[in-house]
PDB file of C-alpha atoms and ligand atoms in Angstrom:
ATOM      1  CA  MET A   1      15.679  19.865   3.134  1.00 97.00           C
ATOM      2  CA  ARG A   2      12.958  19.647   0.671  1.00 98.00           C
ATOM      3  CA  ILE A   3      14.131  20.491  -2.918  1.00 98.00           C
ATOM      4  CA  ILE A   4      14.013  19.426  -6.629  1.00 98.00           C
ATOM      5  CA  LEU A   5      17.132  19.039  -8.654  1.00 98.00           C
ATOM      6  CA  LEU A   6      16.068  20.208 -12.312  1.00 98.00           C
ATOM      7  CA  GLY A   7      18.205  19.829 -15.420  1.00 97.00           C
ATOM      8  CA  PRO A   8      18.691  17.880 -18.652  1.00 98.00           C
ATOM      9  CA  PRO A   9      20.037  14.418 -18.806  1.00 97.00           C
ATOM     10  CA  GLY A  10      23.589  14.359 -17.791  1.00 97.00           C
ATOM     11  CA  ALA A  11      23.599  17.760 -15.988  1.00 98.00           C
ATOM     12  CA  GLY A  12      24.875  16.079 -12.857  1.00 98.00           C
ATOM     13  CA  LYS A  13      21.752  15.742 -10.823  1.00 98.00           C
ATOM     14  CA  GLY A  14      22.198  12.053  -9.666  1.00 98.00           C
ATOM     15  CA  THR A  15      25.739  13.043  -8.612  1.00 98.00           C
ATOM     16  CA  GLN A  16      24.710  15.938  -6.486  1.00 98.00           C
ATOM     17  CA  ALA A  17      21.745  14.425  -5.092  1.00 98.00           C
ATOM     18  CA  ALA A  18      23.604  11.526  -3.815  1.00 96.00           C
ATOM     19  CA  THR A  19      26.203  13.572  -1.841  1.00 96.00           C
ATOM     20  CA  LEU A  20      23.587  16.121  -0.603  1.00 97.00           C
ATOM     21  CA  ALA A  21      21.100  13.490   0.479  1.00 97.00           C
ATOM     22  CA  ARG A  22      23.767  11.519   2.303  1.00 95.00           C
ATOM     23  CA  GLU A  23      25.115  14.702   4.185  1.00 96.00           C
ATOM     24  CA  GLU A  24      21.662  16.164   5.112  1.00 96.00           C
ATOM     25  CA  GLY A  25      19.886  12.899   6.074  1.00 96.00           C
ATOM     26  CA  VAL A  26      17.247  13.342   3.530  1.00 97.00           C
ATOM     27  CA  ALA A  27      15.690  10.637   0.914  1.00 98.00           C
ATOM     28  CA  HIS A  28      17.180  10.784  -2.434  1.00 97.00           C
ATOM     29  CA  ILE A  29      14.376  10.125  -4.742  1.00 98.00           C
ATOM     30  CA  SER A  30      15.386   9.281  -8.443  1.00 98.00           C
ATOM     31  CA  THR A  31      12.463   8.032 -10.406  1.00 98.00           C
ATOM     32  CA  GLY A  32      15.031   6.784 -13.094  1.00 97.00           C
ATOM     33  CA  ASP A  33      16.762   4.640 -10.428  1.00 96.00           C
ATOM     34  CA  ILE A  34      13.330   3.205  -9.159  1.00 97.00           C
ATOM     35  CA  LEU A  35      12.234   2.597 -12.880  1.00 97.00           C
ATOM     36  CA  ARG A  36      15.495   0.745 -13.627  1.00 95.00           C
ATOM     37  CA  GLN A  37      15.015  -1.482 -10.340  1.00 95.00           C
ATOM     38  CA  HIS A  38      11.419  -2.412 -11.673  1.00 97.00           C
ATOM     39  CA  VAL A  39      12.969  -3.108 -15.110  1.00 96.00           C
ATOM     40  CA  ARG A  40      15.940  -5.347 -13.542  1.00 94.00           C
ATOM     41  CA  GLU A  41      13.183  -7.207 -11.534  1.00 96.00           C
ATOM     42  CA  GLY A  42      11.122  -7.814 -14.627  1.00 97.00           C
ATOM     43  CA  THR A  43       7.875  -6.488 -12.699  1.00 97.00           C
ATOM     44  CA  PRO A  44       4.913  -5.702 -15.105  1.00 97.00           C
ATOM     45  CA  LEU A  45       5.583  -1.892 -14.511  1.00 97.00           C
ATOM     46  CA  GLY A  46       9.104  -2.580 -15.533  1.00 97.00           C
ATOM     47  CA  LYS A  47       8.174  -4.145 -18.632  1.00 97.00           C
ATOM     48  CA  ALA A  48       5.864  -1.170 -19.615  1.00 97.00           C
ATOM     49  CA  ALA A  49       8.390   1.423 -18.786  1.00 97.00           C
ATOM     50  CA  ARG A  50      11.155  -0.170 -20.677  1.00 97.00           C
ATOM     51  CA  GLU A  51       9.408   0.402 -24.085  1.00 96.00           C
ATOM     52  CA  TYR A  52       9.726   4.162 -23.247  1.00 98.00           C
ATOM     53  CA  MET A  53      13.166   4.054 -21.721  1.00 98.00           C
ATOM     54  CA  ASP A  54      14.633   2.176 -24.344  1.00 97.00           C
ATOM     55  CA  LYS A  55      13.416   4.909 -27.033  1.00 97.00           C
ATOM     56  CA  GLY A  56      14.535   7.959 -24.780  1.00 98.00           C
ATOM     57  CA  LEU A  57      10.890   8.751 -24.370  1.00 98.00           C
ATOM     58  CA  LEU A  58       9.324   9.889 -20.991  1.00 98.00           C
ATOM     59  CA  VAL A  59       7.253   7.124 -19.006  1.00 98.00           C
ATOM     60  CA  PRO A  60       3.535   8.190 -18.800  1.00 98.00           C
ATOM     61  CA  ASP A  61       2.630  10.562 -16.032  1.00 98.00           C
ATOM     62  CA  GLU A  62       0.262   8.164 -14.302  1.00 97.00           C
ATOM     63  CA  ILE A  63       2.860   5.508 -13.882  1.00 97.00           C
ATOM     64  CA  ILE A  64       5.299   8.116 -12.271  1.00 98.00           C
ATOM     65  CA  LEU A  65       3.021   9.730  -9.826  1.00 98.00           C
ATOM     66  CA  GLY A  66       2.171   6.448  -8.568  1.00 97.00           C
ATOM     67  CA  LEU A  67       5.773   5.764  -7.861  1.00 97.00           C
ATOM     68  CA  VAL A  68       6.347   9.052  -6.266  1.00 98.00           C
ATOM     69  CA  ARG A  69       3.179   8.699  -4.116  1.00 97.00           C
ATOM     70  CA  ASP A  70       4.489   5.252  -2.737  1.00 97.00           C
ATOM     71  CA  ARG A  71       8.066   6.525  -2.267  1.00 97.00           C
ATOM     72  CA  LEU A  72       6.851   9.588  -0.220  1.00 97.00           C
ATOM     73  CA  ALA A  73       4.964   7.261   2.191  1.00 95.00           C
ATOM     74  CA  GLN A  74       8.104   5.731   3.260  1.00 96.00           C
ATOM     75  CA  PRO A  75       9.514   6.764   6.811  1.00 95.00           C
ATOM     76  CA  ASP A  76      12.838   8.344   5.486  1.00 94.00           C
ATOM     77  CA  ALA A  77      10.861  11.076   3.387  1.00 96.00           C
ATOM     78  CA  ARG A  78       9.518  12.426   6.579  1.00 95.00           C
ATOM     79  CA  ARG A  79      13.024  13.975   7.313  1.00 95.00           C
ATOM     80  CA  GLY A  80      12.788  15.630   3.685  1.00 97.00           C
ATOM     81  CA  PHE A  81      13.775  14.748   0.196  1.00 98.00           C
ATOM     82  CA  ILE A  82      15.746  15.734  -2.902  1.00 98.00           C
ATOM     83  CA  PHE A  83      14.035  14.969  -6.242  1.00 98.00           C
ATOM     84  CA  ASP A  84      16.236  14.044  -8.877  1.00 98.00           C
ATOM     85  CA  GLY A  85      14.975  13.639 -12.535  1.00 98.00           C
ATOM     86  CA  PHE A  86      11.387  14.328 -11.325  1.00 98.00           C
ATOM     87  CA  PRO A  87       9.079  16.048 -12.078  1.00 98.00           C
ATOM     88  CA  ARG A  88       9.693  16.039 -15.928  1.00 98.00           C
ATOM     89  CA  THR A  89       6.201  17.450 -17.019  1.00 98.00           C
ATOM     90  CA  VAL A  90       3.777  20.050 -15.914  1.00 98.00           C
ATOM     91  CA  VAL A  91       1.335  17.349 -15.128  1.00 98.00           C
ATOM     92  CA  GLN A  92       3.926  15.669 -12.695  1.00 98.00           C
ATOM     93  CA  ALA A  93       4.697  19.182 -11.085  1.00 98.00           C
ATOM     94  CA  ASP A  94       0.914  19.740 -10.526  1.00 98.00           C
ATOM     95  CA  GLY A  95       0.656  16.119  -9.189  1.00 98.00           C
ATOM     96  CA  LEU A  96       3.599  16.794  -6.774  1.00 98.00           C
ATOM     97  CA  GLU A  97       2.134  20.026  -5.578  1.00 97.00           C
ATOM     98  CA  ARG A  98      -1.039  18.230  -4.635  1.00 97.00           C
ATOM     99  CA  LEU A  99       0.929  15.328  -3.128  1.00 97.00           C
ATOM    100  CA  LEU A 100       3.045  17.526  -0.918  1.00 97.00           C
ATOM    101  CA  GLU A 101      -0.009  19.715   0.203  1.00 97.00           C
ATOM    102  CA  GLU A 102      -1.599  16.578   1.578  1.00 96.00           C
ATOM    103  CA  LEU A 103       1.615  15.755   3.248  1.00 95.00           C
ATOM    104  CA  GLN A 104       2.034  19.450   4.563  1.00 96.00           C
ATOM    105  CA  MET A 105       5.559  19.324   3.385  1.00 96.00           C
ATOM    106  CA  PRO A 106       6.048  22.444   1.013  1.00 96.00           C
ATOM    107  CA  LEU A 107       8.933  22.569  -1.422  1.00 97.00           C
ATOM    108  CA  GLU A 108      11.757  24.798  -0.390  1.00 97.00           C
ATOM    109  CA  ALA A 109      13.677  25.524  -3.672  1.00 98.00           C
ATOM    110  CA  VAL A 110      13.945  24.078  -7.219  1.00 98.00           C
ATOM    111  CA  VAL A 111      17.496  24.171  -8.276  1.00 98.00           C
ATOM    112  CA  ASN A 112      18.014  24.141 -12.105  1.00 98.00           C
ATOM    113  CA  ILE A 113      21.696  22.760 -13.129  1.00 98.00           C
ATOM    114  CA  VAL A 114      22.564  24.436 -16.299  1.00 98.00           C
ATOM    115  CA  VAL A 115      24.763  22.561 -18.964  1.00 97.00           C
ATOM    116  CA  PRO A 116      24.703  23.222 -22.616  1.00 96.00           C
ATOM    117  CA  ASP A 117      23.541  20.454 -24.851  1.00 94.00           C
ATOM    118  CA  THR A 118      26.810  20.269 -26.563  1.00 91.00           C
ATOM    119  CA  GLU A 119      28.473  18.977 -23.290  1.00 95.00           C
ATOM    120  CA  LEU A 120      25.524  16.480 -22.321  1.00 96.00           C
ATOM    121  CA  VAL A 121      25.978  13.878 -25.085  1.00 95.00           C
ATOM    122  CA  GLU A 122      29.719  13.247 -23.950  1.00 95.00           C
ATOM    123  CA  ARG A 123      28.675  13.332 -20.298  1.00 96.00           C
ATOM    124  CA  ALA A 124      26.005  10.605 -20.785  1.00 95.00           C
ATOM    125  CA  VAL A 125      27.901   8.454 -23.096  1.00 95.00           C
ATOM    126  CA  GLY A 126      31.100   8.332 -20.905  1.00 96.00           C
ATOM    127  CA  ARG A 127      28.835   7.669 -17.654  1.00 97.00           C
ATOM    128  CA  ARG A 128      29.259   4.524 -16.033  1.00 97.00           C
ATOM    129  CA  THR A 129      27.287   3.394 -12.935  1.00 95.00           C
ATOM    130  CA  CYS A 130      27.561   0.777 -10.081  1.00 95.00           C
ATOM    131  CA  LYS A 131      25.256  -1.919 -10.167  1.00 91.00           C
ATOM    132  CA  GLU A 132      25.322  -2.293  -6.532  1.00 91.00           C
ATOM    133  CA  CYS A 133      25.353   1.115  -4.793  1.00 90.00           C
ATOM    134  CA  GLY A 134      24.632   3.360  -7.827  1.00 91.00           C
ATOM    135  CA  GLU A 135      27.816   5.480  -7.493  1.00 94.00           C
ATOM    136  CA  ILE A 136      28.331   7.565 -10.572  1.00 96.00           C
ATOM    137  CA  TYR A 137      31.378   7.727 -12.707  1.00 97.00           C
ATOM    138  CA  HIS A 138      32.661   9.110 -15.899  1.00 97.00           C
ATOM    139  CA  LEU A 139      35.430   7.445 -18.092  1.00 95.00           C
ATOM    140  CA  ARG A 140      37.198  11.009 -18.603  1.00 95.00           C
ATOM    141  CA  THR A 141      36.177  13.239 -15.698  1.00 94.00           C
ATOM    142  CA  ARG A 142      35.636  10.898 -12.823  1.00 95.00           C
ATOM    143  CA  PRO A 143      37.280   7.410 -13.632  1.00 96.00           C
ATOM    144  CA  PRO A 144      37.237   4.559 -10.901  1.00 97.00           C
ATOM    145  CA  GLN A 145      40.860   3.611  -9.620  1.00 97.00           C
ATOM    146  CA  LYS A 146      40.362   0.211 -11.251  1.00 97.00           C
ATOM    147  CA  GLU A 147      38.537  -0.052 -14.571  1.00 95.00           C
ATOM    148  CA  GLY A 148      34.956  -1.474 -14.236  1.00 96.00           C
ATOM    149  CA  VAL A 149      35.147  -1.641 -10.515  1.00 97.00           C
ATOM    150  CA  CYS A 150      33.335   0.664  -8.077  1.00 98.00           C
ATOM    151  CA  ASP A 151      35.631   2.541  -5.453  1.00 97.00           C
ATOM    152  CA  ARG A 152      33.051   2.715  -2.754  1.00 95.00           C
ATOM    153  CA  CYS A 153      31.775  -0.817  -2.747  1.00 97.00           C
ATOM    154  CA  GLY A 154      33.695  -2.955  -5.289  1.00 97.00           C
ATOM    155  CA  GLY A 155      30.601  -3.586  -7.300  1.00 97.00           C
ATOM    156  CA  GLU A 156      30.567  -3.886 -11.192  1.00 97.00           C
ATOM    157  CA  LEU A 157      30.271  -0.720 -13.211  1.00 97.00           C
ATOM    158  CA  VAL A 158      27.812  -0.544 -15.997  1.00 96.00           C
ATOM    159  CA  HIS A 159      26.973   1.440 -18.926  1.00 96.00           C
ATOM    160  CA  ARG A 160      23.368   2.291 -19.239  1.00 94.00           C
ATOM    161  CA  SER A 161      21.683   0.896 -22.416  1.00 93.00           C
ATOM    162  CA  ASP A 162      20.107   4.368 -22.896  1.00 96.00           C
ATOM    163  CA  ASP A 163      23.391   6.369 -22.670  1.00 96.00           C
ATOM    164  CA  ASN A 164      24.224   5.904 -26.364  1.00 96.00           C
ATOM    165  CA  PRO A 165      24.415   8.972 -28.627  1.00 95.00           C
ATOM    166  CA  GLU A 166      21.143   8.413 -30.436  1.00 96.00           C
ATOM    167  CA  THR A 167      18.951   7.676 -27.314  1.00 97.00           C
ATOM    168  CA  VAL A 168      20.564  10.764 -25.421  1.00 96.00           C
ATOM    169  CA  ARG A 169      19.713  12.932 -28.338  1.00 96.00           C
ATOM    170  CA  ALA A 170      15.856  11.673 -27.794  1.00 97.00           C
ATOM    171  CA  ARG A 171      16.145  12.324 -24.195  1.00 97.00           C
ATOM    172  CA  LEU A 172      17.306  15.756 -24.982  1.00 97.00           C
ATOM    173  CA  ALA A 173      14.451  16.508 -27.342  1.00 98.00           C
ATOM    174  CA  GLU A 174      12.032  15.244 -24.611  1.00 98.00           C
ATOM    175  CA  TYR A 175      13.689  17.516 -22.055  1.00 98.00           C
ATOM    176  CA  HIS A 176      13.436  20.478 -24.283  1.00 98.00           C
ATOM    177  CA  ALA A 177       9.756  19.871 -25.282  1.00 98.00           C
ATOM    178  CA  LYS A 178       8.399  18.700 -21.813  1.00 98.00           C
ATOM    179  CA  THR A 179      10.614  19.430 -19.004  1.00 98.00           C
ATOM    180  CA  ALA A 180      12.059  22.782 -19.829  1.00 98.00           C
ATOM    181  CA  PRO A 181       8.727  24.543 -19.351  1.00 98.00           C
ATOM    182  CA  LEU A 182       9.245  23.690 -15.668  1.00 98.00           C
ATOM    183  CA  ILE A 183      11.903  26.280 -15.469  1.00 98.00           C
ATOM    184  CA  GLU A 184       9.333  29.137 -15.985  1.00 98.00           C
ATOM    185  CA  TYR A 185       6.554  27.167 -13.733  1.00 98.00           C
ATOM    186  CA  TYR A 186       8.864  27.329 -10.680  1.00 98.00           C
ATOM    187  CA  ARG A 187      10.124  30.659 -11.433  1.00 98.00           C
ATOM    188  CA  SER A 188       6.642  31.970 -11.337  1.00 98.00           C
ATOM    189  CA  ARG A 189       6.216  30.380  -8.071  1.00 97.00           C
ATOM    190  CA  GLY A 190       9.332  32.066  -6.750  1.00 97.00           C
ATOM    191  CA  LEU A 191      11.025  28.794  -6.234  1.00 98.00           C
ATOM    192  CA  LEU A 192      13.655  28.733  -8.937  1.00 98.00           C
ATOM    193  CA  ARG A 193      17.428  28.991  -8.231  1.00 98.00           C
ATOM    194  CA  GLU A 194      20.400  28.441 -10.992  1.00 98.00           C
ATOM    195  CA  VAL A 195      23.567  27.128 -10.765  1.00 98.00           C
ATOM    196  CA  ASP A 196      26.244  26.631 -13.389  1.00 98.00           C
ATOM    197  CA  GLY A 197      26.850  22.969 -13.701  1.00 98.00           C
ATOM    198  CA  THR A 198      29.792  23.163 -15.998  1.00 97.00           C
ATOM    199  CA  GLN A 199      31.979  23.756 -12.976  1.00 97.00           C
ATOM    200  CA  PRO A 200      33.726  20.788 -11.218  1.00 96.00           C
ATOM    201  CA  VAL A 201      31.452  18.606  -9.281  1.00 97.00           C
ATOM    202  CA  ALA A 202      32.623  20.109  -5.739  1.00 97.00           C
ATOM    203  CA  ALA A 203      32.060  23.656  -6.828  1.00 98.00           C
ATOM    204  CA  VAL A 204      28.533  22.770  -8.158  1.00 98.00           C
ATOM    205  CA  SER A 205      27.780  21.166  -4.582  1.00 98.00           C
ATOM    206  CA  GLU A 206      28.957  24.420  -3.129  1.00 98.00           C
ATOM    207  CA  ALA A 207      26.841  26.586  -5.399  1.00 98.00           C
ATOM    208  CA  ILE A 208      23.689  24.293  -4.627  1.00 98.00           C
ATOM    209  CA  ARG A 209      24.239  24.667  -0.857  1.00 97.00           C
ATOM    210  CA  LYS A 210      24.582  28.261  -1.083  1.00 97.00           C
ATOM    211  CA  VAL A 211      21.390  28.855  -3.362  1.00 97.00           C
ATOM    212  CA  VAL A 212      19.102  26.685  -1.082  1.00 96.00           C
ATOM    213  CA  GLY A 213      20.604  28.092   2.138  1.00 91.00           C
ATOM    214  CA  ALA A 214      22.080  24.752   3.469  1.00 81.00           C
TER     215      ALA A 214
HETATM  216  P1  LIG B 301      22.115  13.208 -14.249  1.00 80.17           P
HETATM  217  O1  LIG B 301      21.563  12.533 -13.110  1.00 80.17           O
HETATM  218  O2  LIG B 301      21.692  14.665 -14.283  1.00 80.17           O
HETATM  219  O3  LIG B 301      21.634  12.560 -15.730  1.00 80.17           O
HETATM  220  P2  LIG B 301      24.630  12.359 -13.570  1.00 80.17           P
HETATM  221  O4  LIG B 301      24.901  12.754 -12.166  1.00 80.17           O
HETATM  222  O5  LIG B 301      24.627  10.854 -13.749  1.00 80.17           O
HETATM  223  O6  LIG B 301      23.651  13.207 -14.361  1.00 80.17           O
HETATM  224  O7  LIG B 301      26.084  12.800 -14.265  1.00 80.17           O
HETATM  225  C1  LIG B 301      26.320  12.488 -15.771  1.00 80.17           C
HETATM  226  C2  LIG B 301      27.667  12.411 -16.109  1.00 80.17           C
HETATM  227  O8  LIG B 301      28.411  13.411 -15.958  1.00 80.17           O
HETATM  228  C3  LIG B 301      28.219  11.244 -15.149  1.00 80.17           C
HETATM  229  O9  LIG B 301      29.235  10.558 -15.798  1.00 80.17           O
HETATM  230  C4  LIG B 301      28.953  12.270 -13.975  1.00 80.17           C
HETATM  231  O10 LIG B 301      30.151  11.329 -13.680  1.00 80.17           O
HETATM  232  C5  LIG B 301      29.296  13.391 -14.857  1.00 80.17           C
HETATM  233  N1  LIG B 301      29.405  14.563 -14.305  1.00 80.17           N
HETATM  234  C6  LIG B 301      28.392  14.838 -13.181  1.00 80.17           C
HETATM  235  N2  LIG B 301      28.831  16.291 -12.548  1.00 80.17           N
HETATM  236  C7  LIG B 301      29.861  16.570 -13.426  1.00 80.17           C
HETATM  237  C8  LIG B 301      30.684  17.931 -13.556  1.00 80.17           C
HETATM  238  N3  LIG B 301      30.292  18.901 -12.598  1.00 80.17           N
HETATM  239  N4  LIG B 301      31.730  17.974 -14.297  1.00 80.17           N
HETATM  240  C9  LIG B 301      31.995  16.866 -15.320  1.00 80.17           C
HETATM  241  N5  LIG B 301      31.148  15.689 -15.176  1.00 80.17           N
HETATM  242  C10 LIG B 301      30.270  15.616 -14.197  1.00 80.17           C
HETATM  243  P1  LIG B 302      17.056   9.218 -15.758  1.00 80.17           P
HETATM  244  O1  LIG B 302      17.700   8.185 -14.788  1.00 80.17           O
HETATM  245  O2  LIG B 302      16.411  10.461 -14.984  1.00 80.17           O
HETATM  246  O3  LIG B 302      17.992   9.684 -16.789  1.00 80.17           O
HETATM  247  O4  LIG B 302      15.902   8.501 -16.527  1.00 80.17           O
HETATM  248  C1  LIG B 302      16.196   7.570 -17.265  1.00 80.17           C
HETATM  249  C2  LIG B 302      14.750   7.276 -18.116  1.00 80.17           C
HETATM  250  O5  LIG B 302      13.734   6.865 -17.310  1.00 80.17           O
HETATM  251  C3  LIG B 302      14.139   8.494 -18.979  1.00 80.17           C
HETATM  252  O6  LIG B 302      14.679   8.718 -20.288  1.00 80.17           O
HETATM  253  C4  LIG B 302      12.568   8.276 -18.929  1.00 80.17           C
HETATM  254  O7  LIG B 302      12.367   7.345 -20.074  1.00 80.17           O
HETATM  255  C5  LIG B 302      12.525   7.480 -17.603  1.00 80.17           C
HETATM  256  N1  LIG B 302      11.953   8.657 -16.559  1.00 80.17           N
HETATM  257  C6  LIG B 302      12.756   8.771 -15.417  1.00 80.17           C
HETATM  258  N2  LIG B 302      12.166   9.811 -14.726  1.00 80.17           N
HETATM  259  C7  LIG B 302      11.000  10.293 -15.161  1.00 80.17           C
HETATM  260  C8  LIG B 302      10.000  10.965 -15.192  1.00 80.17           C
HETATM  261  N3  LIG B 302       9.786  11.690 -14.007  1.00 80.17           N
HETATM  262  N4  LIG B 302       8.933  11.135 -15.976  1.00 80.17           N
HETATM  263  C9  LIG B 302       8.996  10.228 -17.088  1.00 80.17           C
HETATM  264  N5  LIG B 302       9.969   9.442 -17.419  1.00 80.17           N
HETATM  265  C10 LIG B 302      10.842   9.416 -16.452  1.00 80.17           C
END
């Protein structure tokens, strides 16, 4: 499986990518997760990226393409990949096309998870993520059994600092200006599939499997 999950912040890309990657045995590549790890470790890249992330702005394309190049070179990516939150600009999509050509691993499909903006702010603000294993929860729609504790690994659940209403609105503006054009970009290449992301998580999973033929 070699696919991209496209969609605005909070659409459910991370939730879907995690299960699908586990079930299919392919790499789950989330540029947001890779960046947050750099921020946690205080690397120079993390320090530079944080300036943008805190404001809800996109991190520069050269930084992102460098991270993706390194990630695709890891052995687990040979079996396939699910990109989550990448590409987010036309420059990134062009860069990915070149990388995948070099690796002779062409994309199979790009799945656009469609959710209206009105629902996205609430989804992001209620999101909680496990610090240890990255499992994703929501205070209302997917609460953990015990408050603040991950059902899967017992790790601590945290609220992302960019999941506040003001930053989410900035992230949505970035999405509409810079990422939404990728819908036409991939449609014109015959790769675009669409699923209704407002359905329950299991129904969205099933819809994704159906449109990618998995
Ligand atoms: P993304 O990776 O696209 O930003 P996430 O997968 O992190 O989105 O999901 C954002 C929030 O919405 C999380 O709190 C998650 O639990 C919740 N969520 C994901 N999918 C659904 C869904 N189908 N219905 C309701 N809530 C969802
Ligand atoms: P995410 O985890 O996908 O919601 O991303 C969180 C933040 O990381 C975004 O608001 C951006 O600042 C940054 N980011 C993640 N992926 C990318 C990307 N592909 N291009 C640019 N910035 C990114």
